[in-house]
Short mmCIF file of C-alpha atoms in Angstrom, two decimals:
data_model
loop_
_atom_site.label_atom_id
_atom_site.label_comp_id
_atom_site.label_asym_id
_atom_site.label_seq_id
_atom_site.Cartn_x
_atom_site.Cartn_y
_atom_site.Cartn_z
CA MET A 1 12.08 -12.71 23.10
CA ILE A 2 11.16 -15.98 24.81
CA GLN A 3 7.49 -16.93 24.60
CA VAL A 4 5.92 -18.60 27.65
CA ALA A 5 2.62 -20.45 28.05
CA VAL A 6 0.77 -21.12 31.31
CA LEU A 7 -1.38 -24.24 31.64
CA GLY A 8 -4.11 -23.60 34.21
CA TYR A 9 -5.24 -20.16 35.35
CA GLY A 10 -6.14 -21.04 38.91
CA THR A 11 -4.43 -19.90 42.09
CA VAL A 12 -0.84 -20.77 41.12
CA GLY A 13 -1.23 -20.12 37.38
CA SER A 14 -2.60 -16.62 37.92
CA GLY A 15 0.20 -16.08 40.43
CA VAL A 16 2.79 -17.01 37.79
CA VAL A 17 1.35 -14.42 35.41
CA GLU A 18 1.31 -11.83 38.19
CA VAL A 19 4.93 -12.48 39.20
CA ILE A 20 6.21 -12.33 35.61
CA GLU A 21 4.29 -9.14 34.84
CA LYS A 22 4.99 -7.29 38.11
CA ASN A 23 8.68 -8.21 38.28
CA LYS A 24 9.23 -8.06 34.52
CA GLU A 25 12.29 -5.79 34.67
CA GLU A 26 14.14 -7.93 37.22
CA ILE A 27 13.13 -11.21 35.62
CA ASN A 28 14.17 -10.13 32.12
CA LYS A 29 17.51 -8.90 33.46
CA LYS A 30 18.17 -12.22 35.21
CA SER A 31 16.93 -14.27 32.26
CA GLY A 32 19.14 -12.45 29.80
CA GLU A 33 16.19 -12.13 27.44
CA GLU A 34 12.71 -10.65 27.52
CA LEU A 35 9.99 -13.09 28.61
CA ASN A 36 6.46 -12.77 27.25
CA ILE A 37 3.36 -14.72 28.23
CA LYS A 38 1.80 -15.63 24.91
CA TYR A 39 -0.92 -18.09 26.01
CA ILE A 40 -2.91 -19.01 29.10
CA LEU A 41 -4.73 -22.36 28.84
CA ASP A 42 -7.96 -22.84 30.76
CA LEU A 43 -11.42 -24.26 30.21
CA ARG A 44 -12.99 -21.03 31.46
CA ASP A 45 -13.19 -17.52 30.06
CA PHE A 46 -12.10 -14.57 32.18
CA PRO A 47 -14.05 -11.52 30.99
CA GLY A 48 -12.56 -8.32 32.39
CA ASP A 49 -9.27 -9.99 33.32
CA PRO A 50 -6.26 -7.93 32.13
CA TYR A 51 -4.94 -11.02 30.32
CA GLU A 52 -8.23 -12.34 28.89
CA ASP A 53 -6.90 -11.93 25.34
CA LYS A 54 -4.18 -14.52 26.07
CA VAL A 55 -6.63 -17.22 27.24
CA VAL A 56 -7.05 -20.23 24.92
CA HIS A 57 -9.04 -23.44 25.38
CA ASP A 58 -7.16 -25.75 23.00
CA VAL A 59 -3.77 -27.01 24.22
CA ASN A 60 -2.73 -27.66 20.61
CA ARG A 61 -2.52 -23.89 20.07
CA ILE A 62 0.39 -23.99 22.53
CA LEU A 63 1.98 -27.34 21.69
CA ASP A 64 1.97 -26.67 17.94
CA ASP A 65 3.38 -23.14 18.22
CA PRO A 66 7.16 -23.28 17.62
CA GLN A 67 7.57 -19.86 19.23
CA VAL A 68 6.60 -21.19 22.68
CA GLN A 69 9.79 -22.38 24.37
CA ILE A 70 8.74 -22.61 28.03
CA VAL A 71 5.52 -24.02 29.48
CA CYS A 72 4.36 -23.53 33.09
CA GLU A 73 2.20 -26.48 34.16
CA THR A 74 0.08 -25.32 37.12
CA MET A 75 -2.96 -27.52 36.53
CA GLY A 76 -2.34 -30.08 39.27
CA GLY A 77 -3.33 -33.74 39.25
CA LEU A 78 -2.15 -36.48 36.90
CA ARG A 79 -4.53 -36.05 33.97
CA PRO A 80 -4.40 -34.25 31.65
CA ALA A 81 -1.26 -32.65 33.14
CA TYR A 82 0.88 -35.73 32.38
CA ASP A 83 -0.21 -35.90 28.73
CA PHE A 84 0.28 -32.16 28.15
CA THR A 85 3.67 -32.15 29.88
CA LYS A 86 4.94 -35.15 27.94
CA ARG A 87 3.83 -33.69 24.61
CA ALA A 88 5.45 -30.34 25.42
CA LEU A 89 8.76 -32.02 26.30
CA LEU A 90 8.68 -34.18 23.18
CA ALA A 91 8.25 -30.95 21.20
CA GLY A 92 11.42 -29.57 22.84
CA LYS A 93 9.61 -27.12 25.13
CA SER A 94 10.89 -26.85 28.70
CA VAL A 95 8.26 -27.37 31.41
CA CYS A 96 8.24 -25.77 34.88
CA THR A 97 5.72 -27.17 37.35
CA SER A 98 4.29 -26.95 40.86
CA ASN A 99 2.55 -30.32 40.45
CA LYS A 100 3.98 -32.56 43.21
CA GLU A 101 1.61 -35.41 42.38
CA LEU A 102 2.86 -35.58 38.80
CA VAL A 103 6.53 -35.15 39.75
CA ALA A 104 6.33 -37.91 42.38
CA ALA A 105 4.57 -40.30 39.97
CA HIS A 106 6.48 -39.65 36.71
CA GLY A 107 9.55 -37.57 37.58
CA PRO A 108 12.33 -39.78 36.13
CA GLU A 109 10.43 -40.44 32.90
CA LEU A 110 9.71 -36.75 32.28
CA ILE A 111 13.28 -35.72 33.13
CA ARG A 112 14.61 -38.33 30.69
CA ILE A 113 12.25 -37.18 27.90
CA ALA A 114 13.29 -33.57 28.50
CA HIS A 115 16.98 -34.35 28.27
CA GLU A 116 16.50 -36.47 25.14
CA ASN A 117 14.86 -33.43 23.51
CA LYS A 118 17.42 -30.87 24.79
CA CYS A 119 15.00 -29.12 27.09
CA ASN A 120 14.27 -29.23 30.82
CA TYR A 121 11.67 -30.39 33.33
CA LEU A 122 12.01 -28.30 36.50
CA PHE A 123 9.91 -28.59 39.66
CA GLU A 124 11.24 -26.28 42.39
CA ALA A 125 7.68 -25.33 43.39
CA SER A 126 6.59 -28.95 43.92
CA VAL A 127 8.13 -29.09 47.41
CA GLY A 128 7.97 -26.36 50.01
CA GLY A 129 6.20 -23.72 47.91
CA GLY A 130 8.51 -20.72 47.78
CA ILE A 131 11.30 -22.35 49.82
CA PRO A 132 14.38 -23.05 47.67
CA ILE A 133 15.12 -26.73 48.31
CA ILE A 134 15.20 -28.57 44.94
CA ARG A 135 17.87 -26.29 43.51
CA PRO A 136 20.13 -26.50 46.60
CA LEU A 137 19.97 -30.30 46.45
CA ASN A 138 20.79 -30.29 42.72
CA TYR A 139 23.48 -27.59 42.79
CA SER A 140 24.59 -26.10 46.10
CA LEU A 141 25.06 -29.42 47.91
CA THR A 142 26.62 -31.43 45.09
CA ALA A 143 29.86 -31.88 47.10
CA GLU A 144 27.87 -33.60 49.85
CA LYS A 145 26.69 -37.12 50.44
CA ILE A 146 23.21 -36.33 51.77
CA ASP A 147 22.33 -38.92 54.41
CA ALA A 148 19.19 -37.44 55.99
CA ILE A 149 16.36 -35.05 55.18
CA THR A 150 13.71 -34.12 57.75
CA GLY A 151 11.01 -31.56 57.10
CA ILE A 152 7.71 -29.96 57.96
CA LEU A 153 6.30 -30.23 54.46
CA ASN A 154 2.62 -29.37 54.76
CA GLY A 155 1.36 -25.97 55.86
CA THR A 156 -2.20 -27.07 56.61
CA THR A 157 -1.21 -29.73 59.13
CA ASN A 158 1.41 -27.48 60.70
CA TYR A 159 -1.19 -24.74 61.10
CA ILE A 160 -3.63 -27.20 62.73
CA LEU A 161 -1.01 -28.59 65.14
CA SER A 162 0.19 -25.09 66.04
CA LYS A 163 -3.38 -24.01 66.81
CA MET A 164 -4.05 -27.16 68.84
CA GLU A 165 -0.98 -26.47 70.95
CA LYS A 166 -1.72 -22.78 71.45
CA GLU A 167 -5.46 -23.04 72.11
CA GLY A 168 -5.69 -26.46 73.78
CA ALA A 169 -8.31 -27.44 71.20
CA ASP A 170 -9.00 -30.80 69.61
CA PHE A 171 -8.25 -31.70 66.01
CA ALA A 172 -11.82 -31.56 64.67
CA ASP A 173 -12.47 -28.07 66.06
CA VAL A 174 -9.24 -26.60 64.68
CA LEU A 175 -9.78 -28.29 61.30
CA ALA A 176 -13.23 -26.70 61.01
CA LYS A 177 -11.75 -23.25 61.72
CA ALA A 178 -8.93 -23.85 59.23
CA GLN A 179 -11.51 -24.73 56.56
CA GLU A 180 -13.47 -21.54 57.34
CA LYS A 181 -10.32 -19.45 56.84
CA GLY A 182 -9.31 -21.27 53.66
CA TYR A 183 -6.20 -22.87 55.18
CA ALA A 184 -7.68 -26.34 54.68
CA GLU A 185 -9.61 -27.80 51.76
CA LYS A 186 -13.25 -28.89 52.05
CA ASN A 187 -11.89 -32.41 51.63
CA PRO A 188 -8.68 -32.21 53.70
CA GLU A 189 -7.70 -35.87 53.40
CA ALA A 190 -4.56 -35.35 51.30
CA ASP A 191 -3.22 -32.98 53.96
CA VAL A 192 -4.38 -34.42 57.28
CA GLU A 193 -3.71 -38.05 56.35
CA GLY A 194 -0.15 -37.17 55.29
CA HIS A 195 -0.45 -37.93 51.55
CA ASP A 196 0.71 -34.45 50.47
CA ALA A 197 3.78 -34.62 52.73
CA CYS A 198 4.42 -38.16 51.48
CA ARG A 199 4.65 -37.03 47.84
CA LYS A 200 7.04 -34.27 48.85
CA ILE A 201 9.38 -36.48 50.89
CA ALA A 202 9.29 -38.97 48.00
CA ILE A 203 10.60 -36.26 45.64
CA LEU A 204 13.29 -35.20 48.12
CA SER A 205 14.25 -38.84 48.68
CA CYS A 206 14.71 -39.30 44.93
CA LEU A 207 17.01 -36.29 44.69
CA MET A 208 18.89 -37.41 47.80
CA SER A 209 19.51 -40.90 46.42
CA GLY A 210 19.58 -40.14 42.68
CA LYS A 211 17.19 -43.06 42.26
CA ASN A 212 13.43 -43.55 42.29
CA VAL A 213 11.49 -43.73 45.56
CA ARG A 214 7.79 -44.40 45.04
CA ALA A 215 5.41 -42.48 47.28
CA GLU A 216 3.13 -45.51 47.59
CA ASN A 217 5.97 -47.46 49.26
CA ILE A 218 6.52 -44.85 51.99
CA TYR A 219 4.99 -45.46 55.42
CA THR A 220 2.50 -42.61 55.94
CA GLU A 221 0.56 -41.61 59.03
CA GLY A 222 -1.44 -38.39 59.40
CA ILE A 223 -2.48 -36.20 62.33
CA THR A 224 -6.12 -37.23 62.78
CA GLY A 225 -5.23 -39.22 65.91
CA ILE A 226 -3.50 -36.32 67.68
CA THR A 227 -5.53 -34.83 70.56
CA ALA A 228 -5.43 -31.85 72.88
CA THR A 229 -4.37 -34.27 75.65
CA ASP A 230 -1.27 -35.20 73.65
CA PHE A 231 -0.22 -31.55 73.77
CA ILE A 232 -0.67 -31.45 77.56
CA TYR A 233 1.87 -34.26 77.81
CA ALA A 234 4.12 -32.67 75.19
CA ARG A 235 4.21 -29.43 77.19
CA ALA A 236 5.10 -31.37 80.34
CA MET A 237 8.05 -32.92 78.50
CA GLY A 238 9.22 -29.60 77.01
CA LYS A 239 8.33 -30.81 73.54
CA THR A 240 5.86 -30.17 70.74
CA ILE A 241 4.24 -32.32 68.05
CA LYS A 242 4.99 -31.91 64.35
CA LEU A 243 4.09 -33.91 61.25
CA LEU A 244 7.49 -34.77 59.79
CA GLY A 245 8.58 -36.22 56.49
CA LYS A 246 11.82 -38.13 57.02
CA SER A 247 14.27 -39.76 54.66
CA VAL A 248 17.39 -41.46 56.03
CA ASN A 249 20.21 -43.32 54.33
CA GLY A 250 21.81 -45.09 57.28
CA GLU A 251 23.44 -48.31 58.42
CA ASP A 252 20.09 -50.11 58.36
CA GLY A 253 19.44 -49.05 54.76
CA PHE A 254 17.37 -46.34 53.10
CA TYR A 255 14.01 -45.54 54.62
CA ALA A 256 11.42 -42.81 54.31
CA MET A 257 8.29 -42.07 56.31
CA VAL A 258 5.69 -39.47 57.25
CA ALA A 259 4.28 -39.39 60.78
CA PRO A 260 3.70 -37.15 63.81
CA PHE A 261 6.75 -36.85 66.05
CA LEU A 262 7.48 -35.30 69.42
CA ILE A 263 10.42 -32.91 69.08
CA SER A 264 12.31 -31.00 71.80
CA ARG A 265 12.86 -27.25 72.12
CA GLU A 266 16.45 -27.77 70.92
CA HIS A 267 15.29 -29.20 67.59
CA PRO A 268 15.61 -26.68 64.71
CA LEU A 269 12.01 -27.43 63.59
CA TYR A 270 10.49 -26.68 67.03
CA MET A 271 9.77 -23.01 66.26
CA VAL A 272 8.34 -23.61 62.76
CA ASN A 273 4.70 -22.71 63.32
CA GLY A 274 1.52 -21.88 61.41
CA VAL A 275 1.55 -22.34 57.65
CA PHE A 276 5.34 -22.17 57.43
CA ASN A 277 7.43 -25.11 56.24
CA ALA A 278 11.07 -25.99 56.82
CA VAL A 279 13.47 -28.65 55.61
CA CYS A 280 16.61 -29.81 57.44
CA VAL A 281 19.27 -31.47 55.29
CA HIS A 282 22.25 -33.36 56.72
CA GLY A 283 25.37 -33.84 54.61
CA ASN A 284 28.37 -35.91 55.58
CA MET A 285 30.77 -32.94 55.26
CA LEU A 286 28.61 -29.86 55.83
CA GLY A 287 26.50 -31.29 58.63
CA ASP A 288 23.11 -29.62 59.09
CA SER A 289 21.56 -26.91 56.92
CA MET A 290 17.97 -25.66 57.08
CA TYR A 291 15.62 -24.07 54.55
CA TYR A 292 12.60 -22.15 55.88
CA GLY A 293 9.72 -20.15 54.46
CA ARG A 294 6.14 -20.18 53.25
CA GLY A 295 5.40 -23.67 52.05
CA ALA A 296 2.29 -22.81 50.06
CA GLY A 297 0.17 -19.93 48.83
CA LYS A 298 -0.36 -18.22 45.51
CA LEU A 299 2.66 -15.94 45.25
CA PRO A 300 5.30 -17.99 47.13
CA THR A 301 4.56 -21.02 44.93
CA ALA A 302 4.33 -18.90 41.78
CA SER A 303 7.67 -17.29 42.64
CA ALA A 304 9.29 -20.72 42.70
CA VAL A 305 7.75 -21.61 39.33
CA VAL A 306 9.07 -18.39 37.82
CA SER A 307 12.55 -19.05 39.24
CA ASP A 308 12.52 -22.23 37.14
CA VAL A 309 11.31 -20.25 34.12
CA VAL A 310 14.33 -17.97 34.49
CA ASP A 311 16.63 -21.01 34.76
CA CYS A 312 15.11 -22.49 31.59
CA ALA A 313 15.46 -19.16 29.76
CA ARG A 314 19.15 -19.10 30.63
CA HIS A 315 19.57 -22.64 29.27
CA ILE A 316 17.58 -22.70 26.03
CA GLY A 317 18.81 -25.72 24.04
CA LYS A 318 20.93 -26.93 26.98
CA VAL A 319 20.25 -29.61 29.57
CA ILE A 320 20.24 -28.70 33.26
CA MET A 321 21.50 -31.78 35.08
CA CYS A 322 19.19 -33.53 37.52
CA PHE A 323 20.29 -36.85 39.01
CA TRP A 324 17.15 -38.96 39.31
CA ASP A 325 17.01 -42.19 37.31
CA ASP A 326 14.46 -45.00 36.93
CA GLN A 327 16.21 -47.48 39.23
CA GLU A 328 14.02 -48.04 42.27
CA VAL A 329 15.35 -47.81 45.81
CA ALA A 330 14.59 -50.82 47.98
CA LEU A 331 13.32 -49.21 51.18
CA ALA A 332 14.42 -50.76 54.45
CA ASP A 333 11.82 -52.60 56.51
CA MET A 334 10.11 -50.08 58.79
CA GLU A 335 9.81 -52.71 61.51
CA ARG A 336 13.60 -52.64 61.97
CA MET A 337 13.79 -48.90 62.60
CA ARG A 338 14.73 -48.10 66.21
CA ARG A 339 13.52 -45.15 68.30
CA ARG A 340 11.82 -44.21 71.57
CA PHE A 341 8.04 -43.88 71.86
CA PHE A 342 5.73 -41.80 74.02
CA VAL A 343 2.86 -44.01 75.22
CA ARG A 344 -0.48 -43.45 76.95
CA VAL A 345 -2.42 -46.24 78.67
CA ASP A 346 -5.44 -46.36 80.95
CA ALA A 347 -4.33 -45.98 84.60
CA LYS A 348 -5.87 -49.37 85.38
CA ARG A 349 -3.38 -51.01 83.01
CA GLU A 350 -0.22 -49.48 84.49
CA ARG A 351 1.09 -52.85 85.72
CA GLU A 352 0.47 -54.50 82.35
CA ALA A 353 2.28 -51.65 80.59
CA ILE A 354 5.31 -51.88 82.88
CA ALA A 355 5.33 -55.66 82.53
CA ALA A 356 5.30 -55.32 78.74
CA PHE A 357 7.76 -52.44 78.32
CA GLY A 358 10.03 -52.94 81.34
CA SER A 359 12.01 -49.89 82.44
CA VAL A 360 10.24 -46.70 81.30
CA SER A 361 10.43 -42.94 82.00
CA VAL A 362 7.13 -41.86 83.54
CA VAL A 363 5.61 -38.59 82.25
CA GLU A 364 3.77 -36.55 84.88
CA ALA A 365 1.08 -34.22 83.54
CA ASP A 366 -2.27 -32.80 84.57
CA VAL A 367 -4.26 -35.66 83.04
CA SER A 368 -6.41 -37.94 85.17
CA GLY A 369 -7.09 -41.62 84.63
CA GLU A 370 -4.00 -42.29 82.53
CA PHE A 371 -0.48 -43.61 82.89
CA ALA A 372 1.98 -42.08 80.42
CA PHE A 373 5.62 -42.89 79.79
CA VAL A 374 8.52 -42.87 77.33
CA THR A 375 10.00 -46.22 76.32
CA ASN A 376 13.62 -47.15 75.92
CA GLU A 377 14.86 -47.30 72.33
CA MET A 378 13.41 -50.27 70.50
CA SER A 379 12.45 -51.37 67.01
CA GLU A 380 9.03 -50.66 65.56
CA LYS A 381 8.35 -54.39 65.56
CA GLU A 382 9.24 -54.74 69.25
CA PHE A 383 7.07 -51.76 70.11
CA ASN A 384 4.04 -53.09 68.22
CA GLU A 385 4.29 -56.44 69.98
CA LYS A 386 4.55 -54.83 73.43
CA ALA A 387 1.82 -52.28 72.66
CA GLU A 388 -0.64 -55.06 71.83
CA ALA A 389 0.04 -56.72 75.18
CA ALA A 390 -0.31 -53.44 77.10
CA GLY A 391 -3.52 -52.25 75.41
CA ILE A 392 -2.31 -48.69 74.79
CA ILE A 393 -4.49 -45.63 74.15
CA SER A 394 -2.03 -44.05 71.75
CA ARG A 395 1.62 -43.59 70.91
CA ILE A 396 3.74 -40.90 69.27
CA ARG A 397 7.26 -41.45 68.01
CA ILE A 398 10.07 -39.30 69.43
CA GLU A 399 12.52 -37.51 67.15
CA GLU A 400 15.93 -37.41 68.85
#
């Protein structure tokens, strides 16, 4: 019997317990051994809970128990999750986590400590909730040179943008409704400003390159500037607006970013709506593959954590390879990246805009008092210089 401990009995932690208990027969069969939840760590008591007898308040009960071989870290945040995780790995206990913030900040260090102690640090649930994406990158696509990853990586922002498009509503109104329904946090900054998606594309970038990409070095732009008017133009162009995390290893170097993009109906991410997430991976031999599903939520995320628990149970005392070392990737200068831009200016400044940008494709839509157009392909630096001269209202990048 393999003893398991769960750190944190919140949404995901309780989901992990539920998945293991409800699917016990299938999980034990696939693990090759019976799994048993011995401890649940939390500061609170849970009177009346079916597992209240497993709740402990002292992490040392878990870390000092040699019977515990697998730990599920579902606490979130950096502290004390980092300290508990590191101590568990140093004690030879494998750790499975949904904590994207911790993985993005300390991934290579924790993987190295795990391997030095013949255990594993697995984090399938840290990106895309229940969508299998970490394991495919580590195993299924090992014959590929991955040169691009593009994804809708945050369910809250995708829900907001989908609602804005469908209802013709502005950002603030849809955000308020999302908060009422529990789709957005009371403080939604991590989601709407793109920080959550940034951590996730950082993790995917690390696995893509095998090296370390720091989230704080990734250009990040959220959706707070997107308006109902932007969707009127998008509809006129046969496009929609999505917050994308992108990582590209191209001729101009390695770059990663998070920002809103206009995408066409032909793009595989066009129909990914609501709280769903999707990740497109491009390999040099396979070409495109796509991974789609619920990117968050109690049971989808818990299911991904438990899939890692099963993997650890199958590999007790053995190292599961994960190629992510400490060497940092030098990200290419964003200003050199080339693309087309959708631009809105006041109608009175049409001549200045054309003088600045030259030949443009005019966008006709049912919006008064504005002149809107799509630029030719240019670098970010060129665009910023021209935009300053033209006095633009807003711009959105175009994903080709």
